[in-house]
Structures are given as structure tokens and as C-alpha cells.
Coordinates of N, CA and C in Angstrom, one line a residue:
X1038 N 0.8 -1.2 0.0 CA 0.0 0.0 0.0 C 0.9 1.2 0.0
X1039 N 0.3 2.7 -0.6 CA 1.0 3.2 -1.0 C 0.1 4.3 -0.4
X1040 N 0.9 5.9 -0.1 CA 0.2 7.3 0.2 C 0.7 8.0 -0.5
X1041 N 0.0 8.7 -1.2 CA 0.4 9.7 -2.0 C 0.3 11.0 -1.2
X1042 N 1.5 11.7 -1.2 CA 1.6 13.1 -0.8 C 1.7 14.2 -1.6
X1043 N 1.4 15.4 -1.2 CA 1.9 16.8 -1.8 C 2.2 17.7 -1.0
X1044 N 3.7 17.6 -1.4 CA 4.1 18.6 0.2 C 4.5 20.3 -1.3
X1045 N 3.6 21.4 0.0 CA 3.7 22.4 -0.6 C 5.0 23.3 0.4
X1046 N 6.3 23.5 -0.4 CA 7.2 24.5 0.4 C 7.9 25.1 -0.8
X1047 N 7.4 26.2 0.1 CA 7.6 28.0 0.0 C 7.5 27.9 -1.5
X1048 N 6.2 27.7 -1.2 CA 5.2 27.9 -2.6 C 5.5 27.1 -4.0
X1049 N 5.7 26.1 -3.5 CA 6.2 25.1 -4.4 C 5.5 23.8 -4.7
X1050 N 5.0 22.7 -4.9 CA 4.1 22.2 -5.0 C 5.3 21.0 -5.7
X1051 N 5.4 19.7 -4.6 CA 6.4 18.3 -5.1 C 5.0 17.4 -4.4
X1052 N 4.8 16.5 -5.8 CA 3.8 15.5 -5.6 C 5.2 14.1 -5.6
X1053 N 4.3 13.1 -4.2 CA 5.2 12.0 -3.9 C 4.3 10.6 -4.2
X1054 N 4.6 10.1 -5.5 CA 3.6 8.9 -5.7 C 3.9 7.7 -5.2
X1055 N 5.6 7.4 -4.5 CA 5.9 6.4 -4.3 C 5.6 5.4 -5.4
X1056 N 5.3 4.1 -5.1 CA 5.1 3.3 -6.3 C 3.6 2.7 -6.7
X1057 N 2.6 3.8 -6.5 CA 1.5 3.9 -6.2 C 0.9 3.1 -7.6
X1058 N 1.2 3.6 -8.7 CA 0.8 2.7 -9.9 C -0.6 3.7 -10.3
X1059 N -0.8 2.8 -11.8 CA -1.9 3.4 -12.7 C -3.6 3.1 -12.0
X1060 N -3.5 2.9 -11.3 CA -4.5 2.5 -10.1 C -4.8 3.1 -9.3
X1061 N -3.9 3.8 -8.7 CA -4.2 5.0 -7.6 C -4.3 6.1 -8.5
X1062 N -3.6 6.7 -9.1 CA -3.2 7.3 -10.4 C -4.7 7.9 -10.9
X1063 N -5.2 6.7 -11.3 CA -6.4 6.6 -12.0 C -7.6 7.4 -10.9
X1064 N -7.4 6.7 -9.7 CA -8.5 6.8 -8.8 C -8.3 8.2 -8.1
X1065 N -7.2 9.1 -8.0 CA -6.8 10.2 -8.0 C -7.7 11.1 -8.8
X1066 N -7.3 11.1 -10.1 CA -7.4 11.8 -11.6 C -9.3 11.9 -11.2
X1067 N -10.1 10.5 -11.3 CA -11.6 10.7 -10.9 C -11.6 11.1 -9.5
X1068 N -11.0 11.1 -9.2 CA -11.4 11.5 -7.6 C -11.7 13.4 -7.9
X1069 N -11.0 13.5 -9.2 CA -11.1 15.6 -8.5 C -10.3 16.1 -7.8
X1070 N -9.6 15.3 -6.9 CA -8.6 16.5 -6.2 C -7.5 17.2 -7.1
X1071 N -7.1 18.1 -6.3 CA -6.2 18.9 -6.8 C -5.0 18.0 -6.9
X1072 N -4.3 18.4 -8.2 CA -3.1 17.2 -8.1 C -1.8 17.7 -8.8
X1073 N -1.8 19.2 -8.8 CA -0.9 20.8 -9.6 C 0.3 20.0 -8.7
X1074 N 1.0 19.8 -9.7 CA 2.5 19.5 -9.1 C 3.8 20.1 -9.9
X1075 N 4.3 20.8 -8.8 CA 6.0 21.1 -10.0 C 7.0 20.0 -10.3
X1076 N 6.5 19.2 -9.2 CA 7.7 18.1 -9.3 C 7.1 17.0 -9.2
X1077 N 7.2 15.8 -9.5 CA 6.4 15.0 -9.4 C 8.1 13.7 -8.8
X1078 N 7.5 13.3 -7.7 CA 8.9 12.0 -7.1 C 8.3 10.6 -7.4
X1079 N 8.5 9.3 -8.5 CA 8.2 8.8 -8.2 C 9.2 7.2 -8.1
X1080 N 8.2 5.9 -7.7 CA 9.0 5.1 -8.2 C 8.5 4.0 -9.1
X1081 N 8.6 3.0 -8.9 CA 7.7 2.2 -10.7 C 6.9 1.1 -9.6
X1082 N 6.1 1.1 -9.6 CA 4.8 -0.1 -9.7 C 5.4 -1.6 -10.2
X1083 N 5.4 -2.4 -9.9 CA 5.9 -3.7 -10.2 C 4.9 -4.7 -10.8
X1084 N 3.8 -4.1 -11.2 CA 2.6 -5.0 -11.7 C 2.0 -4.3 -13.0
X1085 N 1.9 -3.1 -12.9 CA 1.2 -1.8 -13.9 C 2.2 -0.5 -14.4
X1086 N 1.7 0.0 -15.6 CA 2.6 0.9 -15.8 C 2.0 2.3 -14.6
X1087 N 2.6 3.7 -14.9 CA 2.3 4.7 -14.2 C 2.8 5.8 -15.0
X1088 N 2.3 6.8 -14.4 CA 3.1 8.4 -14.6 C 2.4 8.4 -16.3
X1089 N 1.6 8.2 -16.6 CA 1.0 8.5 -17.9 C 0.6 9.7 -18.6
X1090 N 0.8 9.9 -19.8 CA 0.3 11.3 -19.9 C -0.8 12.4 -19.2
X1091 N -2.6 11.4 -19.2 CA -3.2 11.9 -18.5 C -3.0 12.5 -16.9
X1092 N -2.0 11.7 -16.5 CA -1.1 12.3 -15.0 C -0.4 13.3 -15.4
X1093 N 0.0 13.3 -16.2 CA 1.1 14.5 -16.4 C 0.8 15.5 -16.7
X1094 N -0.9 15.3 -17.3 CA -1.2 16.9 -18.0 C -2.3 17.2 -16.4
X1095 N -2.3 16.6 -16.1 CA -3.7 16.7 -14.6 C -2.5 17.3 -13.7
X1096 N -1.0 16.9 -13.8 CA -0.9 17.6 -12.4 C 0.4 18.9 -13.1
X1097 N 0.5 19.1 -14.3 CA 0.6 20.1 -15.0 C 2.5 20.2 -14.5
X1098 N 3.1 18.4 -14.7 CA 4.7 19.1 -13.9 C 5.4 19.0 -14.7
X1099 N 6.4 20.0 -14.5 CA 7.7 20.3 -15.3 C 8.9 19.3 -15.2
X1100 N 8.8 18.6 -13.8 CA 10.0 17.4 -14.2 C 9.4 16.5 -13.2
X1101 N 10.0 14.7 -13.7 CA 9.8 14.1 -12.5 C 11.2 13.2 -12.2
X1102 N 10.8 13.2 -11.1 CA 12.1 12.5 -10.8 C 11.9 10.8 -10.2
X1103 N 12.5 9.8 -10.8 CA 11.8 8.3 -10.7 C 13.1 7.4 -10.7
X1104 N 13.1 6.5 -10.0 CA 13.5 5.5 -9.1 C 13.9 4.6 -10.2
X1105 N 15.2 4.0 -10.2 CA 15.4 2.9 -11.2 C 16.2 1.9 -10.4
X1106 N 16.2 0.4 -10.7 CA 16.6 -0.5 -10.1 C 16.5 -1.1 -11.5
X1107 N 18.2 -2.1 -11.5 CA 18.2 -2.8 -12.7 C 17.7 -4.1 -12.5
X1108 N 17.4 -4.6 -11.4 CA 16.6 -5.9 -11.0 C 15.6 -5.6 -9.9
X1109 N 14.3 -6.3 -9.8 CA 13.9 -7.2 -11.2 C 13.4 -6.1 -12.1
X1110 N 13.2 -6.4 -13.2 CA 13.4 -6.0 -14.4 C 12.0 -5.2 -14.4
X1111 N 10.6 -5.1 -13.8 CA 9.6 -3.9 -13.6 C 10.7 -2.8 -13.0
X1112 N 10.9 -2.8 -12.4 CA 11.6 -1.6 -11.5 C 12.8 -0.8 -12.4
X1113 N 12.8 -1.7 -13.7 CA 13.5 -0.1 -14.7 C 13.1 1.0 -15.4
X1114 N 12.9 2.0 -15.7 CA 12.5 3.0 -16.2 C 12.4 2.3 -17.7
X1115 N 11.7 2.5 -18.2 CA 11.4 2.1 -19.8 C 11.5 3.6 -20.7
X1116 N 12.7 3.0 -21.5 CA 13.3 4.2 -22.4 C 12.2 4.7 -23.2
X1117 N 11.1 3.9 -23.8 CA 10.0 4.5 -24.5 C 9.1 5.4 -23.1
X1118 N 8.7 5.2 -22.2 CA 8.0 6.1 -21.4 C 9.1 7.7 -21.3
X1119 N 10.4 7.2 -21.0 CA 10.8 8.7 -20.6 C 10.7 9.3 -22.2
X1120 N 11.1 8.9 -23.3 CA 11.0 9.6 -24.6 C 9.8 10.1 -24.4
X1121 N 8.8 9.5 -24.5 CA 7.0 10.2 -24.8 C 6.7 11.2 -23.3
X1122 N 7.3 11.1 -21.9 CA 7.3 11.9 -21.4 C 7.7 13.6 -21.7
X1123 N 9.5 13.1 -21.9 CA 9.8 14.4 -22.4 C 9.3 14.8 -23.7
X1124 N 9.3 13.9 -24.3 CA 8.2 14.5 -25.5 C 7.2 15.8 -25.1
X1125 N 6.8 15.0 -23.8 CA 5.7 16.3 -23.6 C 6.4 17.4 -22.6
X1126 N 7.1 17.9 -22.9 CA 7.9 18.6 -22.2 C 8.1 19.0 -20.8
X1127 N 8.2 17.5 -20.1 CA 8.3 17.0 -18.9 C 10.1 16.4 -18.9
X1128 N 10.8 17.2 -18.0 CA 12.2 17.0 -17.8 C 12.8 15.2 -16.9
X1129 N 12.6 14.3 -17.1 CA 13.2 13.0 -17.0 C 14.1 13.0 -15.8
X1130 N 14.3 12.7 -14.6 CA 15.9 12.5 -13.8 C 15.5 11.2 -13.3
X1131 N 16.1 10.1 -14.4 CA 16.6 8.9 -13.9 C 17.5 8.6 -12.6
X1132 N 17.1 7.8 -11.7 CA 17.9 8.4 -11.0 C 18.7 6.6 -11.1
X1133 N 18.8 5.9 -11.8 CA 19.5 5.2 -12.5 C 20.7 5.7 -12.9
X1134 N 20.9 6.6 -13.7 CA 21.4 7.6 -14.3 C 22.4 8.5 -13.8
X1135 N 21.3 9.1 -12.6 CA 21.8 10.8 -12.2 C 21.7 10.9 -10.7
X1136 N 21.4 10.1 -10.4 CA 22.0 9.2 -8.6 C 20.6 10.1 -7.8
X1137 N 20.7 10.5 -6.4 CA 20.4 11.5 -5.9 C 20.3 12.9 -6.9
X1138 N 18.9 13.3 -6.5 CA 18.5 14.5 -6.7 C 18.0 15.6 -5.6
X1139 N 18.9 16.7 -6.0 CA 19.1 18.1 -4.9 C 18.0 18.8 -5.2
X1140 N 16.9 19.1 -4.1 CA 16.1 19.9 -5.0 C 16.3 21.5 -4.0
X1141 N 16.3 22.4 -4.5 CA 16.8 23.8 -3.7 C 16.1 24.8 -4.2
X1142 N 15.6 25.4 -3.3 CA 15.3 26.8 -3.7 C 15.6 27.9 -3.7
X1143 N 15.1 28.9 -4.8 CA 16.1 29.7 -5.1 C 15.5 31.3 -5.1
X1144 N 15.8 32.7 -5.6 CA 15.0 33.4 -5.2 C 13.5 33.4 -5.5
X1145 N 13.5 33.1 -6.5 CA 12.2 33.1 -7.4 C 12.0 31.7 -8.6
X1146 N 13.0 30.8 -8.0 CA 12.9 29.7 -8.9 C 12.7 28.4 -7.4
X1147 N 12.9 27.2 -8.5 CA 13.0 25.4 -7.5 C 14.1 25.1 -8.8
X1148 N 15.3 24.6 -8.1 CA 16.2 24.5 -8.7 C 16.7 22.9 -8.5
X1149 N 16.6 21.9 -9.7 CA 17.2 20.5 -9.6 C 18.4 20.4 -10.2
X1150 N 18.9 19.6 -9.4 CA 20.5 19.3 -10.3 C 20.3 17.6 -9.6
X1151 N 21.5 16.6 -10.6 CA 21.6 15.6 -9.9 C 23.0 15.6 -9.4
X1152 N 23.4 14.5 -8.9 CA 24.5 14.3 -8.1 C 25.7 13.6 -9.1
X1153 N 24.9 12.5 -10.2 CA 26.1 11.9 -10.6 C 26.3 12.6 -12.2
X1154 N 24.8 12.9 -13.1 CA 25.5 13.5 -14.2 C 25.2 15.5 -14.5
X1155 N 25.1 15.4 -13.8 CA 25.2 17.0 -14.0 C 24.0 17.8 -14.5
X1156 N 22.9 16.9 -14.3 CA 22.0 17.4 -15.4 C 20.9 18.0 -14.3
X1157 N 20.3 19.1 -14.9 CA 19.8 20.5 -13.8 C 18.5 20.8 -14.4
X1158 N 17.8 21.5 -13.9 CA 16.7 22.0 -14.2 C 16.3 23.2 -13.3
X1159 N 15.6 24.4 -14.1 CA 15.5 25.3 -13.0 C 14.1 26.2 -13.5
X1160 N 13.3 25.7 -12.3 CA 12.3 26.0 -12.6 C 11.4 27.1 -12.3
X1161 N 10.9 28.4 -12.8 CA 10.8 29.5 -12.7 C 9.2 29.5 -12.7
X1162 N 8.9 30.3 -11.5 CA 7.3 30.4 -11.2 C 6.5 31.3 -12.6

């Protein structure tokens, strides 16, 4: 079982799906609540996909940051999901990839960088 959070700081808005899957996801989306996220943290569901476009235009975020494990083999990011994500101009941090992610705020931005490849995002209200 899974809880989805949205912690709002200093006026920032990071949605935490854990590995909640296209199930909660789904039951969220009909539920109506507010689901406006800048950042979205998640990790992969081991039975169902997740993080789907319709999630991604409902909680309107600019990058997500998602959990990779090379075993067992659900628990890897699927290179076709991150392409069609950023497709939609949602910023990808594998954290496969890009290890730990710093998220910091800044005067008037939320600023991501990762730890192992350098790759940043800075996101302006």
C-alpha cells in the first residue's frame, strides 16, 4: 500500500507517488482533487505501468524525478515512457542515471540538479 503526498514549500508544489501505480493514479485523476504538481517524485509499480500522460497533464509538472533498479526487471524506467514523457515537455531524472537529486530553492525559482551526471533544471514560477 501506497500514500500519496503533496508537500507544498515555500510555494512550491512536489507531488510523492511512491510506487503507487496506474490504479491509484487513475482513482486520484476521478477523484477531482487537486493534483498541480512542479515536481512530481516517483518510483515504478511492479505489476502496472504509471506516470501517464493523462497524470502528467492533470498535475501540469515540469520534471519528474523516478527511481530505477536494474533488478527485477519492472523496476527499470522504460526508455520508450521517458522519450514520450519528455516529448511532452516534462524534464526525466533517472535516478539510474543521475543518482540523488538536490532539489533547492532559489529566489524566485526550484532548482534540480543531480549528483552523478550533471543534469539540472531550474524552474521559474
Amino acid at each position: 500500500r501506497t500514500m500519496p503526498l503533496r508537500l507544498h514549500w515555500h510555494g512550491w508544489r512536489i507531488l510523492f507517488l511512491s510506487d503507487s501505480g496506474w490504479g491509484t493514479e487513475e482513482a486520484l485523476m476521478d477523484a477531482g482533487v487537486d493534483l498541480s504538481a512542479d515536481v512530481i517524485v516517483a518510483g515504478r509499480h511492479g505489476n502496472d505501468g504509471s506516470l501517464g500522460s493523462r497524470l502528467l497533464k492533470a498535475t501540469g509538472t515540469q520534471a519528474v524525478i523516478v527511481s530505477h533498479a536494474d533488478f527485477p526487471l519492472e523496476q527499470r524506467v522504460p526508455e520508450r515512457w521517458m522519450a514520450a514523457t519528455e516529448g511532452q515537455g516534462v524534464q526525466v531524472f533517472h535516478q539510474g542515471r543521475c543518482g540523488a537529486v538536490i532539489v533547492s530553492r532559489e529566489e524566485d525559482a526550484l532548482r534540480l540538479s543531480s549528483w552523478l551526471d550533471g543534469q539540472e533544471l531550474r524552474i521559474s514560477r
